[in-house]
Coordinates of C-alpha atoms in Angstrom, one line a residue:
X617 CA -10.2 12.3 0.0
X618 CA -10.9 13.7 3.3
X619 CA -14.1 11.5 3.7
X620 CA -11.9 8.5 2.7
X621 CA -9.4 9.4 5.5
X622 CA -12.2 9.9 8.0
X623 CA -13.7 6.5 7.1
X624 CA -10.3 4.8 7.6
X625 CA -9.9 6.5 11.1
X626 CA -13.4 5.3 12.0
X627 CA -12.5 1.7 11.3
X628 CA -9.2 2.1 13.4
X629 CA -11.1 3.7 16.3
X630 CA -13.8 0.9 16.4
X631 CA -13.0 -1.7 18.9
X632 CA -14.8 -4.3 17.0
X633 CA -12.9 -3.7 13.8
X634 CA -9.6 -2.0 14.8
X635 CA -6.3 -3.8 14.1
X636 CA -4.7 -1.5 17.0
X637 CA -3.7 -3.2 20.1
X638 CA -5.8 -2.4 23.2
X639 CA -3.2 0.0 24.7
X640 CA -3.1 2.0 21.4
X641 CA -6.9 2.0 20.8
X642 CA -7.4 3.8 24.1
X643 CA -5.6 6.8 23.0
X644 CA -6.2 6.7 19.3
X645 CA -7.3 10.1 17.8
X646 CA -6.6 9.4 14.1
X647 CA -3.7 8.4 11.8
X648 CA -1.2 10.9 10.8
X649 CA -1.4 11.9 7.1
X650 CA 0.6 14.2 4.8
X651 CA -1.5 17.0 3.4
X652 CA -3.6 15.9 0.5
X653 CA -1.6 17.1 -2.6
X654 CA -2.7 16.8 -6.2
X655 CA 1.0 16.4 -7.2
X656 CA 0.8 12.9 -5.8
X657 CA -2.2 12.0 -8.1
X658 CA 0.2 11.2 -11.0
X659 CA -0.7 10.4 -14.5
X660 CA 0.2 6.8 -15.1
X661 CA 0.1 4.2 -17.8
X662 CA -0.7 0.7 -16.9
X663 CA 1.0 -2.1 -18.9
X664 CA -0.3 -5.7 -18.3
X665 CA 2.1 -8.5 -18.2
X666 CA 1.2 -12.1 -19.1
X667 CA 2.8 -15.5 -18.5
X668 CA 4.6 -14.6 -15.5
X669 CA 5.4 -17.2 -12.8
X670 CA 3.9 -17.0 -9.4
X671 CA 6.4 -16.4 -6.6
X672 CA 6.4 -16.5 -2.9
X673 CA 6.6 -13.0 -1.5
X674 CA 8.7 -12.4 1.6
X675 CA 6.7 -11.1 4.7
X676 CA 7.5 -9.6 8.2
X677 CA 7.1 -13.2 9.5
X678 CA 7.9 -16.6 8.1
X679 CA 4.6 -16.7 6.0
X680 CA 5.2 -16.9 2.3
X681 CA 1.9 -15.9 0.3
X682 CA 2.0 -16.6 -3.4
X683 CA 1.7 -13.7 -5.8
X684 CA 1.8 -13.3 -9.5
X685 CA 3.0 -10.2 -11.3
X686 CA -0.1 -8.8 -13.0
X687 CA 1.4 -5.6 -14.6
X688 CA 3.2 -2.3 -14.0
X689 CA 2.6 1.4 -13.7
X690 CA 4.8 3.7 -15.6
X691 CA 4.7 7.3 -14.5
X692 CA 6.8 10.5 -14.1
X693 CA 7.3 12.7 -11.3
X694 CA 9.4 16.0 -11.6
X695 CA 10.3 14.8 -15.3
X696 CA 11.8 11.5 -13.9
X697 CA 10.1 8.3 -15.0
X698 CA 9.5 5.4 -12.6
X699 CA 7.9 1.8 -12.7
X700 CA 6.0 0.1 -10.0
X701 CA 4.8 -3.5 -10.3
X702 CA 1.4 -4.7 -9.4
X703 CA 0.7 -8.1 -8.1
X704 CA -2.3 -10.4 -7.6
X705 CA -2.6 -12.6 -4.5
X706 CA -3.1 -16.3 -5.7
X707 CA -4.6 -17.6 -2.4
X708 CA -8.2 -18.7 -3.3
X709 CA -9.4 -17.6 0.3
X710 CA -8.2 -14.2 -0.2
X711 CA -9.7 -14.2 -3.6
X712 CA -13.0 -15.3 -2.3
X713 CA -13.1 -12.9 0.5
X714 CA -11.8 -9.7 -1.3
X715 CA -12.4 -10.5 -5.0
X716 CA -10.2 -9.5 -7.8
X717 CA -8.1 -7.0 -6.0
X718 CA -4.4 -6.0 -7.0
X719 CA -1.7 -5.0 -4.9
X720 CA 1.1 -2.5 -5.2
X721 CA 3.7 -2.5 -2.4
X722 CA 6.4 0.0 -2.5
X723 CA 9.3 1.6 -0.7
X724 CA 10.6 5.1 -1.2
X725 CA 12.9 7.7 0.4
X726 CA 10.4 8.5 3.2
X727 CA 10.7 5.1 4.8
X728 CA 12.3 5.2 8.3
X729 CA 11.9 8.9 8.3
X730 CA 8.4 10.2 8.1
X731 CA 6.8 6.9 6.9
X732 CA 6.9 3.2 8.1
X733 CA 10.3 1.7 7.5
X734 CA 8.7 -1.5 5.9
X735 CA 7.0 0.3 3.0
X736 CA 3.5 1.3 2.1
X737 CA 0.8 -0.2 -0.1
X738 CA -1.8 0.7 -2.8
X739 CA -4.7 -1.5 -3.8
X740 CA -6.5 -1.6 -7.1
X741 CA -9.4 -3.1 -8.7
X742 CA -8.8 -4.2 -12.4
X743 CA -11.2 -1.5 -13.6
X744 CA -9.1 1.0 -11.8
X745 CA -6.2 0.4 -14.0
X746 CA -7.5 2.2 -17.0
X747 CA -8.1 5.4 -15.1
X748 CA -4.8 6.8 -16.0
X749 CA -3.5 7.8 -12.7
X750 CA -2.0 6.5 -9.4
X751 CA -3.2 8.4 -6.3
X752 CA -0.4 8.1 -3.8
X753 CA -2.7 10.2 -1.3
X754 CA -4.3 6.8 -0.6
X755 CA -1.2 4.8 0.2
X756 CA -1.5 3.1 3.6
X757 CA 0.8 1.3 6.1
X758 CA 0.8 -2.4 6.3
X759 CA -1.1 -3.7 9.4
X760 CA 2.2 -4.8 11.0
X761 CA 3.1 -1.1 11.5
X762 CA 0.4 -1.0 14.0
X763 CA 0.3 -4.4 15.4
X764 CA 3.1 -7.1 15.6
X765 CA 0.4 -10.0 15.4
X766 CA 0.1 -9.3 11.6
X767 CA 2.2 -10.7 8.9
X768 CA 2.9 -8.2 6.1
X769 CA 4.3 -8.6 2.6
X770 CA 7.6 -6.9 2.2
X771 CA 7.8 -4.8 -1.0
X772 CA 10.1 -6.4 -3.6
X773 CA 13.2 -4.6 -4.3
X774 CA 12.0 -3.8 -7.8
X775 CA 9.3 -1.8 -6.2
X776 CA 11.6 0.9 -4.6
X777 CA 11.4 4.5 -5.7
X778 CA 14.6 6.7 -5.4
X779 CA 12.0 9.4 -4.7
X780 CA 10.3 10.8 -1.4
X781 CA 6.6 10.1 -1.8
X782 CA 5.3 12.6 0.7
X783 CA 1.7 11.5 0.4
X784 CA -0.8 9.1 2.1
X785 CA -0.3 7.8 5.7
X786 CA 2.7 8.6 7.8
X787 CA 4.3 6.4 10.2
X788 CA 2.3 5.4 13.3
X789 CA 4.9 6.0 16.2
X790 CA 8.0 8.0 16.4

């Protein structure tokens, strides 16, 4: 996990690949993370959904990308069961560039406190879904948390957790 975080920080620090504005890039010394904690690598069951309609997901701008529900994870933390839905971006250019990736935006009780107010994301490949777990240590902030040039999907209300997910990336600026 630490090598994954180091590689993310390397991309953020690289002027050729970074999404950071120039002023932030000059002072960048790494993203802020929660401690890696196996508690947040939770056992989960994935349930595929079929025949769901595509919809336009709200974003931080007026852009409305089209997503289709793909399935949901069902998992428990401290004896309480939760569900998070997973979506597929239906944009042909996105699919061509990134392949078949799946997207799980979510909000939780850390938002606006220790994490970005607009929620955080996790990405999956279809083959990841059978692994039997979700690793929240890998959750990340949307690009718009770092740079207002970006338009970022807003997690649907159905993907709010009444739980403080103290894992993954913390908020960028206080």
